[in-house]
Coordinates of C-alpha atoms in Angstrom, one line a residue:
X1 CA -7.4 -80.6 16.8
X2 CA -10.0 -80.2 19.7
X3 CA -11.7 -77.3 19.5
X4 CA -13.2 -77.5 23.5
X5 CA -12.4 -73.8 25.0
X6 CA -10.0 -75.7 27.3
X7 CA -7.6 -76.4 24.2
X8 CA -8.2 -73.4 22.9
X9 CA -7.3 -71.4 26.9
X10 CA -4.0 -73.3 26.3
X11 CA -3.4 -71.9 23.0
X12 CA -4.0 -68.4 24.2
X13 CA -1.7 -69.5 27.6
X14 CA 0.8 -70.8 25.1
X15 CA 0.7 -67.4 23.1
X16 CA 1.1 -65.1 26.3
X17 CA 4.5 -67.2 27.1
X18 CA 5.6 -66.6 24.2
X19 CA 4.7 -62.6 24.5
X20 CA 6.6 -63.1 27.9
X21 CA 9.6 -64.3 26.3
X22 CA 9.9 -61.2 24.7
X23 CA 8.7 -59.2 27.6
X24 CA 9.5 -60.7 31.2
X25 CA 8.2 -58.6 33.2
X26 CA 4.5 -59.3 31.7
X27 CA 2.6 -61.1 34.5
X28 CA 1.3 -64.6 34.0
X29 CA -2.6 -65.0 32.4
X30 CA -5.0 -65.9 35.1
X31 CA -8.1 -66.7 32.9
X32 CA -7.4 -67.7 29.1
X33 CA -11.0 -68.6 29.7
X34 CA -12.3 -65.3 30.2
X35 CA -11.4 -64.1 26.6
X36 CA -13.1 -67.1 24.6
X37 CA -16.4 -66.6 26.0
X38 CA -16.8 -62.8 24.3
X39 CA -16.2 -61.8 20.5
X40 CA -15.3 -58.2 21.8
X41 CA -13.9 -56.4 24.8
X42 CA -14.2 -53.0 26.1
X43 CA -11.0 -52.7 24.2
X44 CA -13.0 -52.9 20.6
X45 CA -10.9 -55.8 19.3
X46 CA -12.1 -59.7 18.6
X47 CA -10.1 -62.2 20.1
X48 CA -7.3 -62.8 18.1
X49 CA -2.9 -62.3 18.6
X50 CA -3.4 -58.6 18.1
X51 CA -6.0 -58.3 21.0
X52 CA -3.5 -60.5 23.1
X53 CA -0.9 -58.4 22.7
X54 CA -3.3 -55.1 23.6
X55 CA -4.3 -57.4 27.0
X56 CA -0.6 -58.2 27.3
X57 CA -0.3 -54.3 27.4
X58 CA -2.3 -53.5 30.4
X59 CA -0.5 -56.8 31.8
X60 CA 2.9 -54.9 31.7
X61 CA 1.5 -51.2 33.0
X62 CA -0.4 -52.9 35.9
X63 CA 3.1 -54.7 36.8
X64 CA 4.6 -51.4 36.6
X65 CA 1.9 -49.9 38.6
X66 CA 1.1 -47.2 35.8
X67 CA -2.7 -46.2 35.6
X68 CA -3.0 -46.8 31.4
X69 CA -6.9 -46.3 31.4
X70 CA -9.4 -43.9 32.6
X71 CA -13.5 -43.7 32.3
X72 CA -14.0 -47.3 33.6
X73 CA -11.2 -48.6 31.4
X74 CA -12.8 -47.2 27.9
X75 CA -10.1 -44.4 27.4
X76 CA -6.5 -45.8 26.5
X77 CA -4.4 -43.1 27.4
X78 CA -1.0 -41.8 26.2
X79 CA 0.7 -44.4 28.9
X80 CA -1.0 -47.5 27.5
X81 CA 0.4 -46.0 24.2
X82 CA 3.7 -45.8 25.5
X83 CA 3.5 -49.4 26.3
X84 CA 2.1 -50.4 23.6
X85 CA 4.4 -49.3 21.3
X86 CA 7.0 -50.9 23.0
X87 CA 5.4 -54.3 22.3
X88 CA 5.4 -53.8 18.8
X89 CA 1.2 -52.1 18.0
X90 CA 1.1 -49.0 16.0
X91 CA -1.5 -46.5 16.6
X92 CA -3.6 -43.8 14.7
X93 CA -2.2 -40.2 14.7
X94 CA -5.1 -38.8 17.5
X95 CA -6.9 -40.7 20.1
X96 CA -10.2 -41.3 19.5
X97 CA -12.8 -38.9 21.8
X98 CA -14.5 -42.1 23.5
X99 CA -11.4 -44.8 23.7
X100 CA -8.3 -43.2 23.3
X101 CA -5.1 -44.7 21.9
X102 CA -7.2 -48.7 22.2
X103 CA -7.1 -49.0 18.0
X104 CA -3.7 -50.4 18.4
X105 CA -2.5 -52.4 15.1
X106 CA 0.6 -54.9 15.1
X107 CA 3.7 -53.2 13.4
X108 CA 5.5 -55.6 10.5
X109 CA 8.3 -56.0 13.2
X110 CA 5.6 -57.5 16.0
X111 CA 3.8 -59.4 12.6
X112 CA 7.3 -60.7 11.8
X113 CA 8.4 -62.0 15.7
X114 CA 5.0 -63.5 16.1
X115 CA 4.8 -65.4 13.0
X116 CA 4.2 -68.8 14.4
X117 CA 2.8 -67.5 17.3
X118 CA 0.0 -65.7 15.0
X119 CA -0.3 -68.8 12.8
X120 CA -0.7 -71.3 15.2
X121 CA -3.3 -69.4 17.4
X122 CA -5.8 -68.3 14.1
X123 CA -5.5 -71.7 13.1
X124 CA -7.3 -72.4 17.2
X125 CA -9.4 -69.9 16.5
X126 CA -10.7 -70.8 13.3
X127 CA -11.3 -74.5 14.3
X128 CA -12.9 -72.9 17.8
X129 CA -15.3 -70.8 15.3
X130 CA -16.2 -73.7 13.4
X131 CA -17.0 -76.0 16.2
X132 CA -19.1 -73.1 17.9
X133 CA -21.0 -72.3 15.2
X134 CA -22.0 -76.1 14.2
X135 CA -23.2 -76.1 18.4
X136 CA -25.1 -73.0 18.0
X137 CA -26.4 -73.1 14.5
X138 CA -30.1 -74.2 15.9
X139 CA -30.6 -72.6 18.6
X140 CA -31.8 -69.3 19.5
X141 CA -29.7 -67.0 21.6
X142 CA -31.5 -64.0 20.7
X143 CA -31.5 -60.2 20.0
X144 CA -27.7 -59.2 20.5
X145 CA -26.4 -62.1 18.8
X146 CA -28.3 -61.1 15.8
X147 CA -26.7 -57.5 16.0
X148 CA -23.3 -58.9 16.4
X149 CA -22.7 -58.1 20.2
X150 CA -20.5 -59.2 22.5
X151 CA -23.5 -61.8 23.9
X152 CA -25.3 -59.1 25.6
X153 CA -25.1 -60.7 28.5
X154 CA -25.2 -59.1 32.0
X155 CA -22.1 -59.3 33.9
X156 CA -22.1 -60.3 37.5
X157 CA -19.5 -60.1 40.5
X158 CA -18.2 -63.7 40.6
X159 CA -15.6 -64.0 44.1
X160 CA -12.9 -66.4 45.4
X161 CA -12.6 -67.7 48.7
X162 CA -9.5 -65.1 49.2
X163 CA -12.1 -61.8 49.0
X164 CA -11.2 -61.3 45.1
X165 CA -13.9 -60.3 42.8
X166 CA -14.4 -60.2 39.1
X167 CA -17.3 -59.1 37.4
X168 CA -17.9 -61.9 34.5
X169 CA -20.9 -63.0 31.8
X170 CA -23.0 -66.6 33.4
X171 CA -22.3 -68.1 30.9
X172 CA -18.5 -67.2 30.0
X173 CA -17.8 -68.7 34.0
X174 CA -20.0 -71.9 32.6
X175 CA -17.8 -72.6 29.8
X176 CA -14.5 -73.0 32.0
X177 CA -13.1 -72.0 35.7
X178 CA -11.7 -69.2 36.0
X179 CA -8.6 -69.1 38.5
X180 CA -7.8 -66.6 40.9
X181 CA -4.1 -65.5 40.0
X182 CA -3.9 -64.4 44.3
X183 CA -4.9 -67.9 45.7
X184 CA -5.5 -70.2 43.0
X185 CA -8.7 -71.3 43.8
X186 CA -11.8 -70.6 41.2
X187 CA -13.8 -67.9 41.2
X188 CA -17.4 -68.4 41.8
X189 CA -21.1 -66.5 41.6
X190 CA -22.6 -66.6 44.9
X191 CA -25.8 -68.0 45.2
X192 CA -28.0 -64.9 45.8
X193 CA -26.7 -63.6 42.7
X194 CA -27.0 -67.0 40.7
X195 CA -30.5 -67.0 41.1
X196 CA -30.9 -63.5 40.4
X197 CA -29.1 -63.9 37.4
X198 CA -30.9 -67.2 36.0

């Protein structure tokens, strides 16, 4: 098996239809992309099924047009919980002060559906891992990969020709385009801001 990020973005593509199977009213996944580049999100999960399923959340409130999040997106509120426990994540009794209801776990009924699903996308993951580490083993990439960051990096606004923006890591938008879901074109970091950031 390849372990290139692009074979590893159609893993996680395949693993979303098969979340939207089960929930059709989940939008489709712009940017597999975007989740490989980072071992954690603002959501405090690594990338794995479980954290799919949390993204796969927010999918499903913003279809729904229901504000889940508040304090830039760190505090998962008793919406997103709703939500999630309709796809199947438990959650801890109270929220916690900083991030709310985000510690969501998969229930033996989600671990059960998503058998394959799970199995088939660790088993990506894993060979991803491997091949990432072997690249990076003698190189530097300083201070917050020592500390086991999310890469440290400073995140940028990258835009599409439609007007949409994203803010994204350098070297996250390096690894792979990343494809506005609105006009299907890739998002990009203006020049200005390319040199800034290099």
């Amino acid at each position: 098996m390849s372990t290139t990020p692009p074979v590893l973005a159609a893993e996680l593509a395949q693993a979303w239809a098969d979340i939207q199977r089960h929930h059709p009213e989940l939008p489709d996944l712009a940017a597999p992309e975007s989740l490989i580049g980072e071992s954690s999100s603002a959501c405090g999960h690594e990338l794995s099924f479980e954290r799919l399923l949390h993204e796969a959340v927010h999918g499903i409130a913003a279809a729904r047009g229901v504000r889940d999040t508040s304090r830039a997106g760190r505090y998962h509120n008793r919406r997103f919980l709703a939500i999630a426990e309709e796809l199947g994540l438990d959650h801890p009794e109270e929220p916690h002060p900083s991030s709310g209801f985000s510690l969501v776990t998969l229930n033996p009924e989600a671990k059960r559906r998503y058998r394959p699903t799970i199995e088939r996308l660790q088993r990506a993951l894993k060979a991803h891992s491997a091949a990432t580490a072997a690249d990076t083993a003698r190189t530097f990439r300083g201070p917050a990969a020592r500390h086991g960051s999310s890469g440290g990096g400073v995140r940028v606004k990258a835009v599409c020709d439609c007007g949409r923006n994203v803010r994204v890591v350098p070297s996250v938008l390096a690894q792979a385009p990343i494809v506005c879901g609105g006009c299907g074109k890739p998002f990009r970091i203006p020049e200005a801001v390319g040199a800034a950031a290099s």
